[in-house]
mmCIF file of C-alpha atoms and ligand atoms in Angstrom:
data_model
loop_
_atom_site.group_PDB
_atom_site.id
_atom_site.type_symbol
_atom_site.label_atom_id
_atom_site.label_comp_id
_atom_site.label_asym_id
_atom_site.label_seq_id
_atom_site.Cartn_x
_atom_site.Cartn_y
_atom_site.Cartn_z
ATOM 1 C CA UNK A 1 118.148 69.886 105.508
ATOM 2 C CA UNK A 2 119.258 73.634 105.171
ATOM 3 C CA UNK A 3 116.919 76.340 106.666
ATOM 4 C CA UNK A 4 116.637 80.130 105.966
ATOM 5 C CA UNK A 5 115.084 81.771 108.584
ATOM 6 C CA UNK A 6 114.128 85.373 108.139
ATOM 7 C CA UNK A 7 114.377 87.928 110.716
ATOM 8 C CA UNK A 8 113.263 91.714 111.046
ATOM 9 C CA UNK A 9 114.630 94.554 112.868
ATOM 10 C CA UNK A 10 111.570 95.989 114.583
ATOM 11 C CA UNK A 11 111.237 98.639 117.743
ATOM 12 C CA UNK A 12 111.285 96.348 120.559
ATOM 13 C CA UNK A 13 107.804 95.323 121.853
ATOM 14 C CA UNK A 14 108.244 96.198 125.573
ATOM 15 C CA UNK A 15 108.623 100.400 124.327
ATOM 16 C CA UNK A 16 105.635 102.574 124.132
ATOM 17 C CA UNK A 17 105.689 103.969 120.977
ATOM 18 C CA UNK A 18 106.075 107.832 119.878
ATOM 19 C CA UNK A 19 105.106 109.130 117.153
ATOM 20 C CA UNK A 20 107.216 112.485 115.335
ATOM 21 C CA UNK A 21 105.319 115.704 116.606
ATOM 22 C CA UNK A 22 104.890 116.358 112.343
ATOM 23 C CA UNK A 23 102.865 112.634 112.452
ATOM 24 C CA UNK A 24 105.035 111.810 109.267
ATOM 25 C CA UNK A 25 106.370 108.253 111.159
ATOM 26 C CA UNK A 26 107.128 106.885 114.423
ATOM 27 C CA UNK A 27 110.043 108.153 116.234
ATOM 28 C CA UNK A 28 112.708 105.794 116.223
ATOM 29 C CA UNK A 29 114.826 108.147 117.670
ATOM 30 C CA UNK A 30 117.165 106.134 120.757
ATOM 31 C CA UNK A 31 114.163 104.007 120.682
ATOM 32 C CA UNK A 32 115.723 100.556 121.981
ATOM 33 C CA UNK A 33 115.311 97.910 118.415
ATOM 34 C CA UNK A 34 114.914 94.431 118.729
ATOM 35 C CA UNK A 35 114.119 90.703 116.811
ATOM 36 C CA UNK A 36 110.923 90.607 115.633
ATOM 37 C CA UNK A 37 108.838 88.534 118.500
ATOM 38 C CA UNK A 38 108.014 85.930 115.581
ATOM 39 C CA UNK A 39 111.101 85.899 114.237
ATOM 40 C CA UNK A 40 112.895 84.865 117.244
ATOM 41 C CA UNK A 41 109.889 81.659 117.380
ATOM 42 C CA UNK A 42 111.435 80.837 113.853
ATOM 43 C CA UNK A 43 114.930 81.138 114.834
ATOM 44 C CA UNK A 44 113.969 78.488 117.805
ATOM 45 C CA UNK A 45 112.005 76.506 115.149
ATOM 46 C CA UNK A 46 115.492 76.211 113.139
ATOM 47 C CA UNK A 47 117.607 75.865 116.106
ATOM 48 C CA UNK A 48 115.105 73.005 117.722
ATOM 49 C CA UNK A 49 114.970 71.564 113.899
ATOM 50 C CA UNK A 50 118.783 70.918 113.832
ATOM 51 C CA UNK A 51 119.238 69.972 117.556
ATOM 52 C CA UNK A 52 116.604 66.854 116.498
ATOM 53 C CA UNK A 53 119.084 66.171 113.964
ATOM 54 C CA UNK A 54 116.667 67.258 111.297
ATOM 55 C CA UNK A 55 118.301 70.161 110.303
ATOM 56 C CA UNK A 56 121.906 70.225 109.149
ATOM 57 C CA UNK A 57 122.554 74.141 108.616
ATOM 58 C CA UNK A 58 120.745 77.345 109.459
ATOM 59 C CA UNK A 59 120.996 80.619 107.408
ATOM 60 C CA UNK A 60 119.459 83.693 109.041
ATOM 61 C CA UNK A 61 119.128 86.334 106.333
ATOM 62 C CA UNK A 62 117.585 90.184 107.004
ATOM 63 C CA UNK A 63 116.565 93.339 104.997
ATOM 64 C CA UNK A 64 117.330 96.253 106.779
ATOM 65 C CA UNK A 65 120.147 99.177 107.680
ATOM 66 C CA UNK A 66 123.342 98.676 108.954
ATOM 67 C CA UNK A 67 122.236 98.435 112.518
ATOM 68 C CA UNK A 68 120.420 94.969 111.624
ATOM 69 C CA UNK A 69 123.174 93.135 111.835
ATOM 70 C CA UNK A 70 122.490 93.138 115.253
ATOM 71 C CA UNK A 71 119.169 91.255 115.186
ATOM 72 C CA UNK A 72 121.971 88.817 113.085
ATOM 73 C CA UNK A 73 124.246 88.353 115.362
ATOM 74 C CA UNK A 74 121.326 87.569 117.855
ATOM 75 C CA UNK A 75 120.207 84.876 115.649
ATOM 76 C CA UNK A 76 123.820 83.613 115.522
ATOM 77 C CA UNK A 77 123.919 83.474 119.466
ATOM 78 C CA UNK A 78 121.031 81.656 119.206
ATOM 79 C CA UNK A 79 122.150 78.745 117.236
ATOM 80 C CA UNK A 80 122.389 80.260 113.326
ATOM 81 C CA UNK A 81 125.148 78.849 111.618
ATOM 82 C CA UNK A 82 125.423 81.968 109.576
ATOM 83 C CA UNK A 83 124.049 85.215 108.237
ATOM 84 C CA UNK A 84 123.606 87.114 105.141
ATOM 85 C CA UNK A 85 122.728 91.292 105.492
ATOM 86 C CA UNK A 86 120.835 92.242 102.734
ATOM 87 C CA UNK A 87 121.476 96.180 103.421
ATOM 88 C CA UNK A 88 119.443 98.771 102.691
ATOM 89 C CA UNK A 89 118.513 102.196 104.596
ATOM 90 C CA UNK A 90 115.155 102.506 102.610
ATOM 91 C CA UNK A 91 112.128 101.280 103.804
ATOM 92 C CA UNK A 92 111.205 97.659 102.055
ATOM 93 C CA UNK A 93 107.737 97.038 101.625
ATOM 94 C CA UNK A 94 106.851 93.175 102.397
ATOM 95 C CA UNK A 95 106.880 92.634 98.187
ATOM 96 C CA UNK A 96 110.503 94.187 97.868
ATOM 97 C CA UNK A 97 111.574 91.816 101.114
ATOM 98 C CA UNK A 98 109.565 88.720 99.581
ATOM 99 C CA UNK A 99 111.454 89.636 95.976
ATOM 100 C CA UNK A 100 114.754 89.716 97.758
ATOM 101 C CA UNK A 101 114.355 86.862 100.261
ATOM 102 C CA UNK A 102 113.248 85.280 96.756
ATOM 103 C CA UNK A 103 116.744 86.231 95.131
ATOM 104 C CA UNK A 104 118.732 84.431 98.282
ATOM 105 C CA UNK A 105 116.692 81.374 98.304
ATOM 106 C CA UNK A 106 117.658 81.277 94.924
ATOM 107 C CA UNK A 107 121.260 81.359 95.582
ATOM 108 C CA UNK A 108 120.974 79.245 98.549
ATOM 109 C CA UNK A 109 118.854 76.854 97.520
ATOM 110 C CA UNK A 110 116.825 75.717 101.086
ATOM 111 C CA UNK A 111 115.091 72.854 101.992
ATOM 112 C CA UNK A 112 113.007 74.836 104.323
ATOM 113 C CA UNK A 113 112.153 78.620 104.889
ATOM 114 C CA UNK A 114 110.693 79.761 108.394
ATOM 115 C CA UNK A 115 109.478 83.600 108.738
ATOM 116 C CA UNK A 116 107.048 85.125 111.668
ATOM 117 C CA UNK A 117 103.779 85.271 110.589
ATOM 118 C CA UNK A 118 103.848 89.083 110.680
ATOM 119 C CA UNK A 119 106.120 92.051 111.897
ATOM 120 C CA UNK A 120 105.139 93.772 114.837
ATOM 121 C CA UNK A 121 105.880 96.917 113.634
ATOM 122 C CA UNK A 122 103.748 97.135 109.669
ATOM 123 C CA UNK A 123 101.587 94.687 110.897
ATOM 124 C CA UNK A 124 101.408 93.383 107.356
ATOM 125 C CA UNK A 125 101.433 89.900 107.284
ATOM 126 C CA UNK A 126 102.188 89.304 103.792
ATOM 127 C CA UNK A 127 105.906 88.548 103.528
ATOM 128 C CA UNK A 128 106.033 84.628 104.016
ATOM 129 C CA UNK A 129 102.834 84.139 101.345
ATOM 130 C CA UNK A 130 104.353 86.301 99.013
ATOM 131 C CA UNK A 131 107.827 84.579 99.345
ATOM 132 C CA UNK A 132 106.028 81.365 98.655
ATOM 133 C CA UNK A 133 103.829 82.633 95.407
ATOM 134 C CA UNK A 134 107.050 84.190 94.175
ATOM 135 C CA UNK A 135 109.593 81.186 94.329
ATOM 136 C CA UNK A 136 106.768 78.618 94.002
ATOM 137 C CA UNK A 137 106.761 76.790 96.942
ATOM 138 C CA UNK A 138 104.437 75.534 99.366
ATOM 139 C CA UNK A 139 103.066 77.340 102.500
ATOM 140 C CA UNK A 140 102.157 77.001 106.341
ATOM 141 C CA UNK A 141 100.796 79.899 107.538
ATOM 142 C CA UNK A 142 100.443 80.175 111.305
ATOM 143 C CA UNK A 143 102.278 77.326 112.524
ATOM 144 C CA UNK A 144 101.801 75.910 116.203
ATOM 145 C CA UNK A 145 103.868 72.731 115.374
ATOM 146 C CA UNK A 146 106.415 71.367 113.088
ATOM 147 C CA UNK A 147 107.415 67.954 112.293
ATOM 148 C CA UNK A 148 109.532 65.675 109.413
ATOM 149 C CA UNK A 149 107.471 62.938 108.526
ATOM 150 C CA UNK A 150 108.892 60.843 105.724
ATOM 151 C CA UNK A 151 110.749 63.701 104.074
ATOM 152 C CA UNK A 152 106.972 65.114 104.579
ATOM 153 C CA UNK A 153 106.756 68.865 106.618
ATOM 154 C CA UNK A 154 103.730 68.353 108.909
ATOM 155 C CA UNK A 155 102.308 71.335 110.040
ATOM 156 C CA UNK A 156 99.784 71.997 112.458
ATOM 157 C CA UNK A 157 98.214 75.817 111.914
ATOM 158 C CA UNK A 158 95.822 77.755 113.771
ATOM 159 C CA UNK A 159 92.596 78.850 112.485
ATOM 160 C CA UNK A 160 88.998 80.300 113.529
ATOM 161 C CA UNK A 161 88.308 78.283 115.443
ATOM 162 C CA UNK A 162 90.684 75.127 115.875
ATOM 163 C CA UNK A 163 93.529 73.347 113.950
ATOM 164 C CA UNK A 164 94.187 72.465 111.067
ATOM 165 C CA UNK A 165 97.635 70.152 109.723
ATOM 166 C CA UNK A 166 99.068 70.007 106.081
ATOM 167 C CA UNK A 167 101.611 67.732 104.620
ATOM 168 C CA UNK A 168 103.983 70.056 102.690
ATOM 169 C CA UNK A 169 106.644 68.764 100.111
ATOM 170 C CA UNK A 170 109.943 70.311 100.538
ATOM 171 C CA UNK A 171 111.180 73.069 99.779
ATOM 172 C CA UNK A 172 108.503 74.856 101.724
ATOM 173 C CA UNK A 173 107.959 78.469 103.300
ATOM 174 C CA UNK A 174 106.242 78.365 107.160
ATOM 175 C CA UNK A 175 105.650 81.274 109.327
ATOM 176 C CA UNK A 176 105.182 80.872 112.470
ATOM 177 C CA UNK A 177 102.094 81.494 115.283
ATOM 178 C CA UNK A 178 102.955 82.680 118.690
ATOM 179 C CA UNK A 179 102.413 79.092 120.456
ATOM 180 C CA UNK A 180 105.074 77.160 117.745
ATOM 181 C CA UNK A 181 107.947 77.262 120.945
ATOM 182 C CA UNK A 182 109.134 79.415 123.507
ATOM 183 C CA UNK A 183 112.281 81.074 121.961
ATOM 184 C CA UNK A 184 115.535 80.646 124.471
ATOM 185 C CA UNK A 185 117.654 83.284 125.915
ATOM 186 C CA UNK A 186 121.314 83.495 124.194
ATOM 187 C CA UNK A 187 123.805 82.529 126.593
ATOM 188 C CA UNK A 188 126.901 84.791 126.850
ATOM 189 C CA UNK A 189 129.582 82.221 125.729
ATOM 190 C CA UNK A 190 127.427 81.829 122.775
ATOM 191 C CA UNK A 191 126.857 85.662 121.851
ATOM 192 C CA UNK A 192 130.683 85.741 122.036
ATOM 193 C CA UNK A 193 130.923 83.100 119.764
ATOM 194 C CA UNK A 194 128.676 84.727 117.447
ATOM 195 C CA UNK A 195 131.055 87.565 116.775
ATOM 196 C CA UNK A 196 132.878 84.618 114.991
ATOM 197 C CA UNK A 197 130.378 83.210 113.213
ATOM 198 C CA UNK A 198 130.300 84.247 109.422
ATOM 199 C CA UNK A 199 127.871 87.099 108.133
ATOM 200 C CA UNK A 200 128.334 88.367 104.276
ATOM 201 C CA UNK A 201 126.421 91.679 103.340
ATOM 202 C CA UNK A 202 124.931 92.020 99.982
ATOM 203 C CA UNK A 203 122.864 95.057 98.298
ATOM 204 C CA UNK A 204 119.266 94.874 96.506
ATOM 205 C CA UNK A 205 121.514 95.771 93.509
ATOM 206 C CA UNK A 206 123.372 92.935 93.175
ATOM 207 C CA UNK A 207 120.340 90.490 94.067
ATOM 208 C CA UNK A 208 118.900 92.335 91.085
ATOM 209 C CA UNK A 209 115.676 93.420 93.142
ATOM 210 C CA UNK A 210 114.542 97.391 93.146
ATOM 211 C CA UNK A 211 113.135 98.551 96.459
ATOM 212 C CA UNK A 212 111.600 101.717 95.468
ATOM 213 C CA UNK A 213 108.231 101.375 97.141
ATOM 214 C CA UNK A 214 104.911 101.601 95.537
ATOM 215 C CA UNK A 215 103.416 103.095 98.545
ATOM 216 C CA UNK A 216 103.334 106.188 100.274
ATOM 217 C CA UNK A 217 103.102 106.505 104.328
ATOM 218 C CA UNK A 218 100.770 109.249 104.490
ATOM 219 C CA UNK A 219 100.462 109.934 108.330
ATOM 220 C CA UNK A 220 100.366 108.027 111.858
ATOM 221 C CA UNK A 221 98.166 108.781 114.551
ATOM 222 C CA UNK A 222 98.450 107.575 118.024
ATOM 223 C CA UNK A 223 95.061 105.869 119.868
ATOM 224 C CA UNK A 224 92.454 108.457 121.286
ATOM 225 C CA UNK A 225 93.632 108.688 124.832
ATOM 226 C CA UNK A 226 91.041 106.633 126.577
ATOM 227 C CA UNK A 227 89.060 108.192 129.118
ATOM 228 C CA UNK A 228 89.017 107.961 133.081
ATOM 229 C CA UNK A 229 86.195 105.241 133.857
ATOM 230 C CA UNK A 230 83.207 105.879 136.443
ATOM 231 C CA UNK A 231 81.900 103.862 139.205
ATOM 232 C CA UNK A 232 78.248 103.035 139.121
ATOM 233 C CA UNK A 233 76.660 103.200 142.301
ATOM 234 C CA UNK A 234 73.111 100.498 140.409
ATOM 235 C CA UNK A 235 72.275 98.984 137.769
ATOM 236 C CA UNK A 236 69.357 101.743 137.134
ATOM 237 C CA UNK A 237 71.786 104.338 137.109
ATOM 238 C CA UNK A 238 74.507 102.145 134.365
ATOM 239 C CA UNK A 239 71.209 101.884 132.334
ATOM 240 C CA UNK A 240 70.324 105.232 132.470
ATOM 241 C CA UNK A 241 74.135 106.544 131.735
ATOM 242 C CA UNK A 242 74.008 104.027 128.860
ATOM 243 C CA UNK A 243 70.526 105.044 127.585
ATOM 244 C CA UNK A 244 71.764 109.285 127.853
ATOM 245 C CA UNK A 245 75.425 109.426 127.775
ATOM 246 C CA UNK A 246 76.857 106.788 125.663
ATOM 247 C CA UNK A 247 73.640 106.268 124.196
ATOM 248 C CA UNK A 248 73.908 102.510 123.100
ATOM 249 C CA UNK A 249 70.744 101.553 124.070
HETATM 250 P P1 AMP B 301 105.399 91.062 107.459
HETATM 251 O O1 AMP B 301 104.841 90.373 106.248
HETATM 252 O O2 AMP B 301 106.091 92.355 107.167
HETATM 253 O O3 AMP B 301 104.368 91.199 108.571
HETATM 254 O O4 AMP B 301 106.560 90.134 108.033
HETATM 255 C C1 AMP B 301 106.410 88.743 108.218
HETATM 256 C C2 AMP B 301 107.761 88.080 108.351
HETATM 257 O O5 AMP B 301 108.519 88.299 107.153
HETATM 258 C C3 AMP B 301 108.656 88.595 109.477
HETATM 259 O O6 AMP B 301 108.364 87.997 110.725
HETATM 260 C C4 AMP B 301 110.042 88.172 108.959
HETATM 261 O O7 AMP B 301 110.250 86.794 109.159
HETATM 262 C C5 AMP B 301 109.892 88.418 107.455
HETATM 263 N N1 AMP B 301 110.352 89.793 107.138
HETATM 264 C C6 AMP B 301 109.618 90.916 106.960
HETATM 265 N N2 AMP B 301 110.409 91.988 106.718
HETATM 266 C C7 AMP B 301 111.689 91.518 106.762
HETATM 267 C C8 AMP B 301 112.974 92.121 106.602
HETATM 268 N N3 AMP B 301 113.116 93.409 106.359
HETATM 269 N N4 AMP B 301 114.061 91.318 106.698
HETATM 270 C C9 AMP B 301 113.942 89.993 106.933
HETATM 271 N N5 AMP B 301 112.760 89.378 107.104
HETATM 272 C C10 AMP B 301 111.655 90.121 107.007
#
């Protein structure tokens, strides 16, 4: 079984973020960049996948500058067989990524697709459905667990409330939840290897996919800055604060 497993270059989540002083973006100016949290549960999803013998090859693929064939060689360290760059310096809406991702697995031909269930950077959660509607596949959303049954995906996904598991025929797209696996550290020896390990660039042009965006960032705004809390010395006096100052009552 072949898997593609996407993976985004996103600021990494441990960084508070900044936003430009003209509230036109965030500042990613030396802002340290990192895997996408999600993505590195679907690299381990791959990576555990072919260490049960299930899988036989793993592709990691991104959308992104230059600089994400970091995140690349990351997923190589971690147990990719190989990459493909799809570069770009524009920013790729989830449809353009989903129409590209779309133009690989089209070339490559998977058994199996994993992506996170969103980017921690949009937020937008859209990529892996849209992958599946375009290429007309089956899709887990949300995965906590994984299994081959019978040449059968089994999927166990999280919802309001409890779980839920759905047989998928293969080829299939999953995205994964936060409690699929705990993703490993790379080892050194192996991020050396990686260096090795094969990675072919390709452009939006010659996947035949236009990533002019229908959609305008109009301006980012930071949280209110929350303020200082009080002590209460009764409950008389919260009720009275809450019936004339925050007047919620
Ligand atoms: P999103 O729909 O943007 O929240 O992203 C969901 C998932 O789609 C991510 O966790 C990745 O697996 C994949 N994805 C989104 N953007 C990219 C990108 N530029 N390159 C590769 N994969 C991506």
């Amino acid at each position: 079984m072949k898997v593609l497993v996407a993976v985004k270059r996103v600021i990494d989540y441990n960084v508070k973020i900044r936003v430009k002083p003209d509230h036109s973006d965030v500042d990613l100016t030396n802002v340290k960049m990192a895997m996408n949290p999600f993505c590195e549960i679907a690299v381990e999803e791959a990576v555990r996948l072919k260490e049960q013998g299930v899988a036989s090859e793993i592709v990691a693929v991104t959308v992104g500058p230059k600089a994400a064939q970091e995140q690349l060689r990351t997923a190589l360290a971690l147990g990719a067989d190989r990459a493909i760059h799809v570069e770009t310096e524009a920013r790729v809406e989830s449809l353009a990524v989903a129409k590209l991702l779309k133009a690989v697995v089209d070339e490559e031909q998977p058994d199996l697709v994993i992506l996170g269930k969103q980017a921690i950077d949009t937020d937008n959660n859209q990529t892996g459905q849209m992958l599946a509607a375009l290429s007309g596949m089956p899709q887990a959303t949300f995965a906590s667990a994984v299994t081959l049954d019978n040449g059968e995906l089994h999927v166990t996904r999280e919802i309001d409330g409890g779980l839920q598991t759905v047989a998928l025929t293969l080829p299939a797209v999953v995205t994964t939840d936060l409690r699929l696996n705990e993703p490993r550290y790379a080892k050194l020896p192996d991020i050396m290897k990686a260096k090795k390990k094969p990675l072919e660039s390709k452009t939006p042009e010659a996947l035949g996919v236009s990533v002019e965006s229908g959609l305008k960032l109009l301006g980012v705004e930071t949280p209110a800055e929350r303020k200082g809390g009080v002590k209460v010395g009764s409950v008389d006096e919260l009720v009275e604060k809450l019936k004339t100052e925050a007047k919620v009552l």
